[in-house]
Amino acid sequence: MTANTLKFLNTLAQNNEKGWMDENRDWFLEVKEEFLEKVGDLLTGLKRLDPGLESLNPKDCVFRQNRDIRFSPNKMPYKINMAAYFSRGGKKSVGPGYYLHLEPEGSFVGGGLYHPPAPLLKQVRQEIDYSGNELKAIMDEPEFKKTFGGLYGEKLKTSPRDYDQDHQHIDLLRYKSFEVITRIPDQEIEKGTTVKIALDTFTKMQPYMDFLYRATDDAESGDGLLL
């Protein structure tokens, strides 16, 4: 993950068509191989932090460059970012995970729980109902607050079903998605420090991830996800 990666993505954004990609296939494969290598380095460090990821390999975590345009009004065939998701159930898991996103002037790292299905969302809200003070303490920890600010996900405008609007943790219960992120400047990617930044960020996330794991401890097997 270097200046070459950003240059490729920048150029792809300006030439997002199959003909250009075909002509620049070697460049794409070079950048893709570099990204897989760095994702492997990141995954090695993550496995020490989170042993539940032990069975994963880099290809389990990296998203395809091609876009699914079948039902989208945007017919550009390729994503203008490169991304990887590290989750115990693989990149298609509905459970918690760690995320890396590379995009010129739009790179970030973070994770959590992205738009969980209704049964899983119910489990997280139940955990907040029981242990919201614990989650608030995690989020109020100075280093966590400095790195992430707060939760990034989408929220309800009203109270979720089964919870009063005067619930002591109603602000947390309104979330529909539980994400934390921190931005990565292009200069850091060009210096080759992305893996270090990501691992430092994931380490600071760990108490937050432990909370989500506890709330969703049966998500990876599929148990408890049926209405």
Tab-separated table of C-alpha atoms in Angstrom:
chain	number	residue	atom	x	y	z
A	1	MET	CA	0.000	0.000	0.000
A	2	THR	CA	2.038	2.830	-1.401
A	3	ALA	CA	1.841	5.832	-3.697
A	4	ASN	CA	1.507	3.352	-6.583
A	5	THR	CA	-1.783	2.088	-5.114
A	6	LEU	CA	-3.220	5.584	-4.827
A	7	LYS	CA	-2.030	6.506	-8.300
A	8	PHE	CA	-3.708	3.420	-9.748
A	9	LEU	CA	-7.004	4.126	-7.967
A	10	ASN	CA	-6.896	7.782	-8.993
A	11	THR	CA	-6.347	6.833	-12.625
A	12	LEU	CA	-9.020	4.147	-12.478
A	13	ALA	CA	-11.533	6.712	-11.182
A	14	GLN	CA	-10.905	8.783	-14.311
A	15	ASN	CA	-11.009	5.777	-16.680
A	16	ASN	CA	-13.616	3.492	-15.156
A	17	GLU	CA	-14.279	1.221	-18.104
A	18	LYS	CA	-13.392	-2.294	-19.178
A	19	GLY	CA	-11.228	-1.197	-22.118
A	20	TRP	CA	-8.916	0.790	-19.860
A	21	MET	CA	-8.720	-2.025	-17.310
A	22	ASP	CA	-7.870	-4.532	-20.039
A	23	GLU	CA	-5.047	-2.295	-21.264
A	24	ASN	CA	-3.732	-1.831	-17.727
A	25	ARG	CA	-4.235	-5.376	-16.449
A	26	ASP	CA	-0.559	-5.772	-15.483
A	27	TRP	CA	-0.678	-2.590	-13.404
A	28	PHE	CA	-3.837	-3.769	-11.671
A	29	LEU	CA	-2.326	-7.182	-10.913
A	30	GLU	CA	0.792	-5.499	-9.501
A	31	VAL	CA	-1.288	-3.300	-7.193
A	32	LYS	CA	-3.578	-6.185	-6.247
A	33	GLU	CA	-0.616	-8.396	-5.315
A	34	GLU	CA	0.877	-5.624	-3.211
A	35	PHE	CA	-2.452	-5.111	-1.450
A	36	LEU	CA	-2.800	-8.858	-0.747
A	37	GLU	CA	0.716	-8.923	0.675
A	38	LYS	CA	0.020	-6.034	3.036
A	39	VAL	CA	-3.348	-7.508	4.012
A	40	GLY	CA	-1.424	-10.683	4.883
A	41	ASP	CA	0.935	-8.688	7.107
A	42	LEU	CA	-2.035	-7.011	8.751
A	43	LEU	CA	-3.835	-10.320	9.240
A	44	THR	CA	-0.749	-11.832	10.898
A	45	GLY	CA	-0.768	-9.038	13.458
A	46	LEU	CA	-4.534	-9.220	13.888
A	47	LYS	CA	-4.422	-12.941	14.664
A	48	ARG	CA	-2.203	-12.207	17.664
A	49	LEU	CA	-4.742	-9.630	18.792
A	50	ASP	CA	-7.840	-11.696	17.949
A	51	PRO	CA	-7.187	-15.481	17.798
A	52	GLY	CA	-10.714	-16.012	16.449
A	53	LEU	CA	-9.364	-14.931	13.051
A	54	GLU	CA	-6.820	-17.756	12.929
A	55	SER	CA	-8.500	-19.691	10.101
A	56	LEU	CA	-8.534	-16.726	7.691
A	57	ASN	CA	-6.140	-16.096	4.820
A	58	PRO	CA	-5.780	-12.786	2.946
A	59	LYS	CA	-8.023	-13.830	0.057
A	60	ASP	CA	-10.831	-14.505	2.573
A	61	CYS	CA	-10.711	-10.821	3.492
A	62	VAL	CA	-10.204	-8.830	0.277
A	63	PHE	CA	-13.162	-7.606	-1.774
A	64	ARG	CA	-13.287	-7.933	-5.558
A	65	GLN	CA	-12.557	-4.875	-7.683
A	66	ASN	CA	-15.553	-5.504	-9.932
A	67	ARG	CA	-18.826	-3.876	-8.941
A	68	ASP	CA	-22.174	-5.644	-9.068
A	69	ILE	CA	-24.022	-3.282	-11.419
A	70	ARG	CA	-27.081	-5.444	-12.129
A	71	PHE	CA	-29.447	-3.431	-9.925
A	72	SER	CA	-27.479	-0.199	-9.617
A	73	PRO	CA	-28.053	3.041	-11.564
A	74	ASN	CA	-24.267	3.520	-11.358
A	75	LYS	CA	-22.941	1.388	-14.212
A	76	MET	CA	-19.229	1.985	-13.585
A	77	PRO	CA	-17.776	-1.536	-13.638
A	78	TYR	CA	-15.033	-1.109	-11.024
A	79	LYS	CA	-14.750	0.107	-7.453
A	80	ILE	CA	-12.437	3.085	-7.038
A	81	ASN	CA	-11.202	1.801	-3.689
A	82	MET	CA	-9.499	-1.324	-2.366
A	83	ALA	CA	-10.863	-2.812	0.836
A	84	ALA	CA	-10.526	-5.732	3.213
A	85	TYR	CA	-12.790	-6.966	6.001
A	86	PHE	CA	-11.419	-9.196	8.758
A	87	SER	CA	-14.220	-11.122	10.441
A	88	ARG	CA	-14.331	-14.496	12.156
A	89	GLY	CA	-16.885	-15.667	9.614
A	90	GLY	CA	-15.073	-14.250	6.567
A	91	LYS	CA	-15.740	-11.096	4.575
A	92	LYS	CA	-19.417	-11.982	4.022
A	93	SER	CA	-20.080	-12.476	7.726
A	94	VAL	CA	-22.875	-10.532	9.421
A	95	GLY	CA	-20.858	-10.515	12.648
A	96	PRO	CA	-18.374	-7.930	13.963
A	97	GLY	CA	-15.156	-7.279	12.083
A	98	TYR	CA	-12.234	-4.990	11.319
A	99	TYR	CA	-12.198	-2.921	8.114
A	100	LEU	CA	-9.524	-1.311	5.945
A	101	HIS	CA	-10.501	1.051	3.108
A	102	LEU	CA	-8.017	2.604	0.675
A	103	GLU	CA	-9.189	5.432	-1.573
A	104	PRO	CA	-7.413	8.625	-2.645
A	105	GLU	CA	-8.313	11.318	-0.102
A	106	GLY	CA	-10.821	8.934	1.461
A	107	SER	CA	-8.901	6.159	3.211
A	108	PHE	CA	-9.912	4.984	6.668
A	109	VAL	CA	-9.638	2.089	9.086
A	110	GLY	CA	-12.062	0.913	11.734
A	111	GLY	CA	-14.728	-1.696	12.216
A	112	GLY	CA	-17.567	-2.897	14.370
A	113	LEU	CA	-20.935	-4.057	13.110
A	114	TYR	CA	-22.252	-2.741	9.790
A	115	HIS	CA	-26.033	-2.785	9.281
A	116	PRO	CA	-26.653	-6.073	11.132
A	117	PRO	CA	-29.802	-8.060	10.307
A	118	ALA	CA	-32.759	-7.445	12.622
A	119	PRO	CA	-32.201	-10.452	14.938
A	120	LEU	CA	-28.550	-9.543	15.432
A	121	LEU	CA	-29.395	-5.882	16.006
A	122	LYS	CA	-31.853	-7.020	18.653
A	123	GLN	CA	-29.075	-8.921	20.429
A	124	VAL	CA	-26.790	-5.879	20.468
A	125	ARG	CA	-29.549	-3.640	21.820
A	126	GLN	CA	-30.286	-6.184	24.512
A	127	GLU	CA	-26.615	-6.145	25.533
A	128	ILE	CA	-26.699	-2.337	25.639
A	129	ASP	CA	-29.855	-2.521	27.774
A	130	TYR	CA	-28.028	-4.805	30.227
A	131	SER	CA	-24.515	-3.348	30.025
A	132	GLY	CA	-24.750	0.111	28.490
A	133	ASN	CA	-22.588	1.625	31.210
A	134	GLU	CA	-19.780	-0.683	30.173
A	135	LEU	CA	-20.032	0.388	26.527
A	136	LYS	CA	-20.141	4.053	27.505
A	137	ALA	CA	-17.016	3.584	29.638
A	138	ILE	CA	-15.226	2.006	26.648
A	139	MET	CA	-16.237	4.884	24.385
A	140	ASP	CA	-15.318	7.513	26.997
A	141	GLU	CA	-11.795	6.133	27.436
A	142	PRO	CA	-9.528	9.051	26.383
A	143	GLU	CA	-7.497	7.189	23.748
A	144	PHE	CA	-10.623	5.654	22.212
A	145	LYS	CA	-12.366	9.028	22.108
A	146	LYS	CA	-9.292	10.713	20.606
A	147	THR	CA	-8.992	8.044	17.893
A	148	PHE	CA	-12.637	7.517	16.949
A	149	GLY	CA	-14.646	10.361	18.437
A	150	GLY	CA	-17.723	8.177	18.794
A	151	LEU	CA	-19.927	5.789	16.871
A	152	TYR	CA	-20.258	6.402	13.152
A	153	GLY	CA	-23.304	4.322	12.229
A	154	GLU	CA	-26.816	5.291	11.169
A	155	LYS	CA	-29.379	6.061	13.902
A	156	LEU	CA	-33.140	5.955	14.320
A	157	LYS	CA	-34.843	9.298	14.867
A	158	THR	CA	-37.216	7.712	17.359
A	159	SER	CA	-36.924	5.038	20.020
A	160	PRO	CA	-36.519	1.427	18.871
A	161	ARG	CA	-39.356	-0.954	19.596
A	162	ASP	CA	-39.434	-2.260	23.199
A	163	TYR	CA	-37.392	0.657	24.601
A	164	ASP	CA	-38.712	3.817	26.231
A	165	GLN	CA	-37.524	7.154	24.942
A	166	ASP	CA	-36.294	8.011	28.444
A	167	HIS	CA	-34.123	4.879	28.705
A	168	GLN	CA	-30.746	5.848	30.197
A	169	HIS	CA	-28.947	4.457	27.125
A	170	ILE	CA	-31.455	5.562	24.498
A	171	ASP	CA	-28.794	7.384	22.456
A	172	LEU	CA	-26.870	4.114	21.999
A	173	LEU	CA	-30.015	2.054	21.498
A	174	ARG	CA	-31.041	4.201	18.533
A	175	TYR	CA	-28.080	3.056	16.469
A	176	LYS	CA	-28.845	0.729	13.562
A	177	SER	CA	-25.168	0.221	12.769
A	178	PHE	CA	-22.260	0.185	15.216
A	179	GLU	CA	-19.111	1.410	13.500
A	180	VAL	CA	-15.994	3.291	14.555
A	181	ILE	CA	-13.516	4.756	12.058
A	182	THR	CA	-10.409	6.879	11.864
A	183	ARG	CA	-9.147	8.539	8.689
A	184	ILE	CA	-5.758	7.816	7.096
A	185	PRO	CA	-4.129	10.715	5.206
A	186	ASP	CA	-2.724	9.916	1.763
A	187	GLN	CA	0.731	10.894	3.012
A	188	GLU	CA	0.732	7.996	5.503
A	189	ILE	CA	-0.197	5.503	2.787
A	190	GLU	CA	2.560	6.864	0.554
A	191	LYS	CA	5.045	6.433	3.426
A	192	GLY	CA	4.037	2.769	3.772
A	193	THR	CA	2.734	3.073	7.343
A	194	THR	CA	-0.794	1.775	6.663
A	195	VAL	CA	-0.316	-1.625	8.311
A	196	LYS	CA	1.114	-0.064	11.474
A	197	ILE	CA	-1.684	2.512	11.670
A	198	ALA	CA	-4.319	-0.178	11.130
A	199	LEU	CA	-2.892	-2.489	13.799
A	200	ASP	CA	-2.593	0.374	16.299
A	201	THR	CA	-6.203	1.310	15.547
A	202	PHE	CA	-7.473	-2.261	15.865
A	203	THR	CA	-5.683	-2.580	19.216
A	204	LYS	CA	-7.510	0.487	20.526
A	205	MET	CA	-10.769	-1.010	19.245
A	206	GLN	CA	-10.362	-4.299	21.105
A	207	PRO	CA	-12.497	-3.580	24.199
A	208	TYR	CA	-15.239	-2.323	21.861
A	209	MET	CA	-14.952	-5.445	19.710
A	210	ASP	CA	-15.077	-7.657	22.820
A	211	PHE	CA	-18.368	-6.013	23.759
A	212	LEU	CA	-19.799	-6.707	20.293
A	213	TYR	CA	-18.481	-10.272	20.314
A	214	ARG	CA	-20.223	-10.917	23.608
A	215	ALA	CA	-23.463	-9.479	22.258
A	216	THR	CA	-23.270	-11.574	19.083
A	217	ASP	CA	-21.478	-14.688	20.313
A	218	ASP	CA	-23.683	-17.007	18.249
A	219	ALA	CA	-23.651	-14.935	15.041
A	220	GLU	CA	-20.906	-16.804	13.234
A	221	SER	CA	-22.650	-20.172	13.518
A	222	GLY	CA	-25.953	-18.682	12.426
A	223	ASP	CA	-27.653	-19.629	15.709
A	224	GLY	CA	-30.059	-17.052	17.014
A	225	LEU	CA	-30.381	-15.225	13.704
A	226	LEU	CA	-33.804	-16.560	12.759
A	227	LEU	CA	-36.901	-14.620	13.692
